[in-house]
Coordinates of C-alpha atoms in Angstrom, one line a residue:
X1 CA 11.1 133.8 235.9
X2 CA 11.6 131.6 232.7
X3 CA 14.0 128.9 232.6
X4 CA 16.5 128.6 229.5
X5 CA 17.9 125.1 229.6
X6 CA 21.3 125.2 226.5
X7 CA 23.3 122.5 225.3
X8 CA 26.3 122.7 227.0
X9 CA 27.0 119.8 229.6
X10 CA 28.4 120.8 232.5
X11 CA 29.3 117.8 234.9
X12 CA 26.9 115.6 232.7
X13 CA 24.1 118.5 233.2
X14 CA 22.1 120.8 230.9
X15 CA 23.3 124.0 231.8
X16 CA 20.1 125.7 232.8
X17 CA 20.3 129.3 233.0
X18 CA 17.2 132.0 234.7
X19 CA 16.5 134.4 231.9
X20 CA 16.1 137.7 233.6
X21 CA 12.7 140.0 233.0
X22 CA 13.3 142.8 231.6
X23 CA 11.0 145.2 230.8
X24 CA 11.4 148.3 228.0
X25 CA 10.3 151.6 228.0
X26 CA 11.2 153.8 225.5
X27 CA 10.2 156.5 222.8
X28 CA 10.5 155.0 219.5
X29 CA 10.0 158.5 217.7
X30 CA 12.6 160.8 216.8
X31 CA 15.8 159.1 217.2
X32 CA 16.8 155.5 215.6
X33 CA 19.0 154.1 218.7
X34 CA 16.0 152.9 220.1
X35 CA 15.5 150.6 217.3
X36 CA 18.8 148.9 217.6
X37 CA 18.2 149.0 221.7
X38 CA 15.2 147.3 221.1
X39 CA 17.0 145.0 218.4
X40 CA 19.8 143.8 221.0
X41 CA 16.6 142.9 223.5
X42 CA 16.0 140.6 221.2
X43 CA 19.9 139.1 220.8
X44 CA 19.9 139.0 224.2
X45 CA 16.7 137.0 224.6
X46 CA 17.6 134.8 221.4
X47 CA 20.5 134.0 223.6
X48 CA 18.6 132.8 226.2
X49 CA 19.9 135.6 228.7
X50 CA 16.9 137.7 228.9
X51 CA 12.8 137.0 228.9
X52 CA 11.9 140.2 227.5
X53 CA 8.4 140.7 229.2
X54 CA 6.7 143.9 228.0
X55 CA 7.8 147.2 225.9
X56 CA 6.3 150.5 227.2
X57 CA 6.0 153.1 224.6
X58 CA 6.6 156.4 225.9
X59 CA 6.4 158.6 222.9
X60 CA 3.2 161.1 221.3
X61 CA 3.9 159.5 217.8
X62 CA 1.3 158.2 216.5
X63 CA 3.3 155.1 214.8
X64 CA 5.6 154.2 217.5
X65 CA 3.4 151.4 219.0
X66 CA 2.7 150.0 215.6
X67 CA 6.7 150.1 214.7
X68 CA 7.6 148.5 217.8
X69 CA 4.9 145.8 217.4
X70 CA 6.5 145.3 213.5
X71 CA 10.1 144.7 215.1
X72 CA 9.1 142.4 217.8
X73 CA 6.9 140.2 215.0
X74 CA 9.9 140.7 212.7
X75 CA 11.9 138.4 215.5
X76 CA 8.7 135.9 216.7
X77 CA 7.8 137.6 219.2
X78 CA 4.4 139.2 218.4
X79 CA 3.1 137.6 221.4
X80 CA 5.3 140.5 223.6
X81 CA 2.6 142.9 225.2
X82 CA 2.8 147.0 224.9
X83 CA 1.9 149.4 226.5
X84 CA 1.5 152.8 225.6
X85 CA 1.2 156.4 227.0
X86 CA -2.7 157.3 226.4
X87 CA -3.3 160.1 228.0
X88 CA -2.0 162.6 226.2
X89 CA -3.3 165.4 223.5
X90 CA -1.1 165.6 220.7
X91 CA -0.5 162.2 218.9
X92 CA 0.6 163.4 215.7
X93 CA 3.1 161.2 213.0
X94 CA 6.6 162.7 213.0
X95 CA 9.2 160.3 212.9
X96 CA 11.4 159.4 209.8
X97 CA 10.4 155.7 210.1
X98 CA 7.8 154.5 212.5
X99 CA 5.1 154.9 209.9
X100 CA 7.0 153.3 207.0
X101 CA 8.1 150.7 209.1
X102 CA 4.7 150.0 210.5
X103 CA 3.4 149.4 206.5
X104 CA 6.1 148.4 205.2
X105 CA 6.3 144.4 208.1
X106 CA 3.8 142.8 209.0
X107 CA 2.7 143.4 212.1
X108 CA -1.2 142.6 214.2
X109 CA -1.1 146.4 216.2
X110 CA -3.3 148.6 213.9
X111 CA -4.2 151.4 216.6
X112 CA -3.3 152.5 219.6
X113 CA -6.6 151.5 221.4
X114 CA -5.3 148.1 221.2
X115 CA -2.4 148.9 223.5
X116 CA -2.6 148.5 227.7
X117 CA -1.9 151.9 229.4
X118 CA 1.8 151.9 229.6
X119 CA 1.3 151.9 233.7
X120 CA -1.7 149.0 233.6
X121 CA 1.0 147.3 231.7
X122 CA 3.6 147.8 234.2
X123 CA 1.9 146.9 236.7
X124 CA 0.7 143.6 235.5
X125 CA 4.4 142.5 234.7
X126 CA 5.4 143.1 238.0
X127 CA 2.7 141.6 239.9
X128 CA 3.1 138.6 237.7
X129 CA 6.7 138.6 238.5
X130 CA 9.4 137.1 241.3
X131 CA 10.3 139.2 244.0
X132 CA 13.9 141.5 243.4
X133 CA 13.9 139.7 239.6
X134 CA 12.7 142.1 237.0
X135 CA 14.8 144.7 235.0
X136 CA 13.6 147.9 233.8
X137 CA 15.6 150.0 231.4
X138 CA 14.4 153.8 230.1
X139 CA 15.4 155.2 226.8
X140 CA 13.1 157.9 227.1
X141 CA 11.6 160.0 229.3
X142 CA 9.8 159.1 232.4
X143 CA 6.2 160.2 231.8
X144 CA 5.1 156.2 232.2
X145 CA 7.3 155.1 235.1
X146 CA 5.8 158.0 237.0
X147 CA 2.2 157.2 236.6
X148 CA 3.6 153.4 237.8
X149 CA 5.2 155.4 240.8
X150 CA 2.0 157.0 241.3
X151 CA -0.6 153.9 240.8
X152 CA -2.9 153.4 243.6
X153 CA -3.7 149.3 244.6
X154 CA -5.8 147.7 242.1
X155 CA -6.9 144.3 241.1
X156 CA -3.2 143.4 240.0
X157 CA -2.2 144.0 242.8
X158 CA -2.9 145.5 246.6
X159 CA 0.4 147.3 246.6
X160 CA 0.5 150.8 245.3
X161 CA 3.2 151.8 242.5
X162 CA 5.9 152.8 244.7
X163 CA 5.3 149.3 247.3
X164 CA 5.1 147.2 243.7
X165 CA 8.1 148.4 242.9
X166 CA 10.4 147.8 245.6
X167 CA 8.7 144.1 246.2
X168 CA 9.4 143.2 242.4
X169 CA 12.2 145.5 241.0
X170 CA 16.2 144.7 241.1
X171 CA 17.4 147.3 239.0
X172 CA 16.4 150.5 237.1
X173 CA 18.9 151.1 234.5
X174 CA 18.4 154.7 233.0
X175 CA 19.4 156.3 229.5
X176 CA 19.3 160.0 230.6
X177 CA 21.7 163.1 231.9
X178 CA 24.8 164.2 231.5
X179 CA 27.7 163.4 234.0
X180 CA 29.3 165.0 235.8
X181 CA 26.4 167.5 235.3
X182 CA 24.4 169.0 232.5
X183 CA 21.4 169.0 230.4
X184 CA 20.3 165.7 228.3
X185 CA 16.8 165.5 226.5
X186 CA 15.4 162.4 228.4
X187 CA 15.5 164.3 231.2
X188 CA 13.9 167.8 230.2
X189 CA 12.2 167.2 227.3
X190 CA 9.0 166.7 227.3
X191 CA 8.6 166.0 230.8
X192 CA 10.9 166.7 233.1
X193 CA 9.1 166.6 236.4
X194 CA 9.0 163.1 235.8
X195 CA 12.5 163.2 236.1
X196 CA 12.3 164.6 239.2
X197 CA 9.0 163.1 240.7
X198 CA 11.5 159.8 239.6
X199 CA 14.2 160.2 241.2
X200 CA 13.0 161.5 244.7
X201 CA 10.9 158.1 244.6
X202 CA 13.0 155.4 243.5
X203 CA 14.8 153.5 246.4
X204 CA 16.2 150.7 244.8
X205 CA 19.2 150.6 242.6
X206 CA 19.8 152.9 239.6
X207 CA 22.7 152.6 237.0
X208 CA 22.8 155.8 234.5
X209 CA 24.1 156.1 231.1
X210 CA 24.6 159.4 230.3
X211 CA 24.7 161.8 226.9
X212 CA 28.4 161.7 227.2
X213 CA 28.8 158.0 226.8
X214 CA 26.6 156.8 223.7
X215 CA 27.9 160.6 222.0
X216 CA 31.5 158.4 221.5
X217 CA 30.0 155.2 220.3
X218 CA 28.8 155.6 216.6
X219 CA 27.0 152.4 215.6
X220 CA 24.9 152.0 212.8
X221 CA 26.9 153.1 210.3
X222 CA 28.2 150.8 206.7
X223 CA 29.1 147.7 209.0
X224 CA 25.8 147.2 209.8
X225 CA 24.5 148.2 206.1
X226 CA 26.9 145.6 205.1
X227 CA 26.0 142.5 207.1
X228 CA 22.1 143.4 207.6
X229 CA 19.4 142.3 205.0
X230 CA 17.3 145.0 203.1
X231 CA 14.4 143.3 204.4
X232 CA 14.6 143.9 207.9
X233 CA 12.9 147.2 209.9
X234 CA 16.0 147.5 212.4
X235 CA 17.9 147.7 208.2
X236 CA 14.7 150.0 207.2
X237 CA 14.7 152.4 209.9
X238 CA 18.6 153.3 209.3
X239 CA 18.2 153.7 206.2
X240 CA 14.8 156.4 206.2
X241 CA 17.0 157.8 209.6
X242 CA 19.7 158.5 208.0
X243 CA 21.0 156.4 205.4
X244 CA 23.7 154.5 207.6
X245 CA 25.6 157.7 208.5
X246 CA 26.3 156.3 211.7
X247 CA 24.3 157.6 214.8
X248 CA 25.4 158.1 218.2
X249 CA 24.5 154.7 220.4
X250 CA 23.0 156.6 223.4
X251 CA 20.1 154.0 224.3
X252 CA 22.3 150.7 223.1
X253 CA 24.6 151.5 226.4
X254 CA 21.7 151.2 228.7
X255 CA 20.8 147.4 227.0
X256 CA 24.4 146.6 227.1
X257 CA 24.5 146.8 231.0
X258 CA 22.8 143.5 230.8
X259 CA 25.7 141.7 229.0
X260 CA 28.6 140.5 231.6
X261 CA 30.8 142.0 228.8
X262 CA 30.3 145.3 230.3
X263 CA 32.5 145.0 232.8
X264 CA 35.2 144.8 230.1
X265 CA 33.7 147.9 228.4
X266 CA 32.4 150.4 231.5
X267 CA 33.6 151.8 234.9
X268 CA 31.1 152.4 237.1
X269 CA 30.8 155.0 239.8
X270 CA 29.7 154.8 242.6
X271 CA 29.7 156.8 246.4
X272 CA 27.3 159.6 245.3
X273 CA 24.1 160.3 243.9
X274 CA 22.3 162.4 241.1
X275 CA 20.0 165.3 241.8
X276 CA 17.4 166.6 238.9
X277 CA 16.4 169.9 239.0
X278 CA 12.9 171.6 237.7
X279 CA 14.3 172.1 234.2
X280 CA 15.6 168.8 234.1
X281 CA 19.8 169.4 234.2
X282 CA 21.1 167.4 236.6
X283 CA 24.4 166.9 238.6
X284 CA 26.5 163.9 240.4
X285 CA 27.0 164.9 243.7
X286 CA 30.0 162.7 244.8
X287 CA 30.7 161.4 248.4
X288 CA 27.4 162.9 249.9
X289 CA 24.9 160.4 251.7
X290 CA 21.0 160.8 250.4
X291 CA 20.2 156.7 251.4
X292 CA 20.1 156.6 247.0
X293 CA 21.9 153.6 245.4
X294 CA 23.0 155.3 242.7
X295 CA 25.5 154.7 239.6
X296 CA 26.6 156.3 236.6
X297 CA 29.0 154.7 234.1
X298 CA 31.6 155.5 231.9
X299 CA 34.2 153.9 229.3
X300 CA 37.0 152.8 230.4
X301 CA 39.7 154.4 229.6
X302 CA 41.5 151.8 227.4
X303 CA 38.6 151.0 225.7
X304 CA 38.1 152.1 222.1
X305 CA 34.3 153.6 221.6
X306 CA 34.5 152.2 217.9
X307 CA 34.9 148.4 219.8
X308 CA 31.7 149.2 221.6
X309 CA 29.9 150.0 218.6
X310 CA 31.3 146.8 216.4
X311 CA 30.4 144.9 219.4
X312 CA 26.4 146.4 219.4
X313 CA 26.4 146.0 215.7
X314 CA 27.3 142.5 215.6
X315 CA 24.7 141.6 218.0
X316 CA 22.3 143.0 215.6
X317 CA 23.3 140.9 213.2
X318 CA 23.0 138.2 214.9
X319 CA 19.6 137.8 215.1
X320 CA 17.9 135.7 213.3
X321 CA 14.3 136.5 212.3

């Protein structure tokens, strides 16, 4: 666990603070709130709060790994290793901007060969890691942390994926379903036994942000056209996305769980646990005991969604390249 040492004196100190490692898996494809999750990461670790270990790309397009790579150079971090979903049949470009962004900023990832398997990846990171330190958070679907479920002992490490897991993970904090119940893509689409397989496996803590949250924060939109340079990927992939209409911040909750501002922002509930079924809709089942340490938030009532959004924005912003 990396050290971050500010300025501020406290009792003639330097404040030194533990970054926490976090590790990101999502599927930088068809939406653009991944890019902006990925974007605050990078705030976060800027601020000294987070080491920001790995990105797992979970996504069938063939530029995502690329795109990612082109952010996380954009920021100084090149160095930051990814891994990527291999096996699979049909890589095939379809996004609105992982391609232009990937030739458009520079960038050393020119094919996905040079990527780790997304669960090789994983489970170096972990091994490598503190015991009960690291911090993964999904925005996409669980294909990858299912093969790391699955992983059988290997040089890495003699534990198996499930064993690793529990020896090296705090917390699992989840983009995905709808709460109290329903149907939410990261879920059933394009995988959802993961989801399942995931969720009957995982015995430490889980926080999930569901549909219903992000669907009321709309980020994205003219503020951040406003205050963001045109020559920077998180500016480039809003405007190819959409054109700063404003998107719905789905992924950007599960990122913002790290902040201690979410407190202010999120209630979280607690005393039950979530159940997936084989099409992937899902339901909170309040009060009952399954020995799962399960969450799911919402906004506090006397929040404003817009706040949320100016505050995800501005962290954006903030960056500097």
């Amino acid at each position: 666990m990396k050290i971050f040492c500010t300025a501020i004196f406290i009792l003639g100190y330097i404040a030194c603070i533990a970054q926490v490692p976090v590790i990101l898996d999502a599927d930088i494809d068809s939406d653009v709130d991944d890019v902006q999750a990925l974007a605050m990461l990078h705030a976060y670790e800027q601020a000294g709060m987070i080491d920001l270990m790995g990105v797992i790309v979970t996504s069938n397009d063939s530029s995502a790994a690329s795109c990612t790579d082109a952010i996380n150079t954009f920021y100084q971090r090149p160095d930051i290793p990814i891994g990527f979903l291999k096996q699979q049949h049909d890589l095939h470009h379809f996004s609105k901007y992982t391609r232009q962004v990937s030739q458009e900023f520079m960038h050393s990832l020119r094919s996905i060969e040079q990527t780790t398997e997304s669960s090789l990846l994983y489970r170096k990171l972990l091994a490598e890691s503190p015991d009960s330190s690291v911090v993964i958070i999904t925005i996409g679907h669980l294909s990858s942390l299912q093969d790391l479920l699955q992983s059988e002992p290997d040089s890495l490490s003699p534990l198996n994926g499930q064993a690793l897991v529990h020896q090296k993970v705090k917390r699992w904090l989840c983009m995905g379903g709808t709460y109290p119940q329903g149907k939410e893509a990261n879920f059933y689409r394009p995988d959802p036994a993961s989801t399942v397989y995931c969720l009957e496996h995982w015995d430490q803590e889980v926080i999930f942000c569901g549909w219903e949250v992000g669907n009321q924060i709309i980020s994205g939109g003219d503020y951040l056209k406003s205050n963001l340079p045109k020559d920077n990927p998180v500016y480039r992939a809003y405007e190819l996305y959409n054109d700063f209409a404003g998107r719905p911040a789905w992924d950007q909750v599960a990122v913002l769980l790290l902040d201690e501002k979410a407190d202010q922002y999120f209630d979280f509930v607690k005393q039950g646990h979530v159940t997936v079924n084989a099409d992937g809709s899902n339901m909170w089942n309040a009060g009952t005991k399954a020995n799962k340490n399960h969450v799911y938030v919402r906004i506090k009532p006397d929040i404003s969604p817009d706040s949320i959004a100016r505050y995800m924005d501005e962290l954006t912003i903030s960056l500097k390249p």
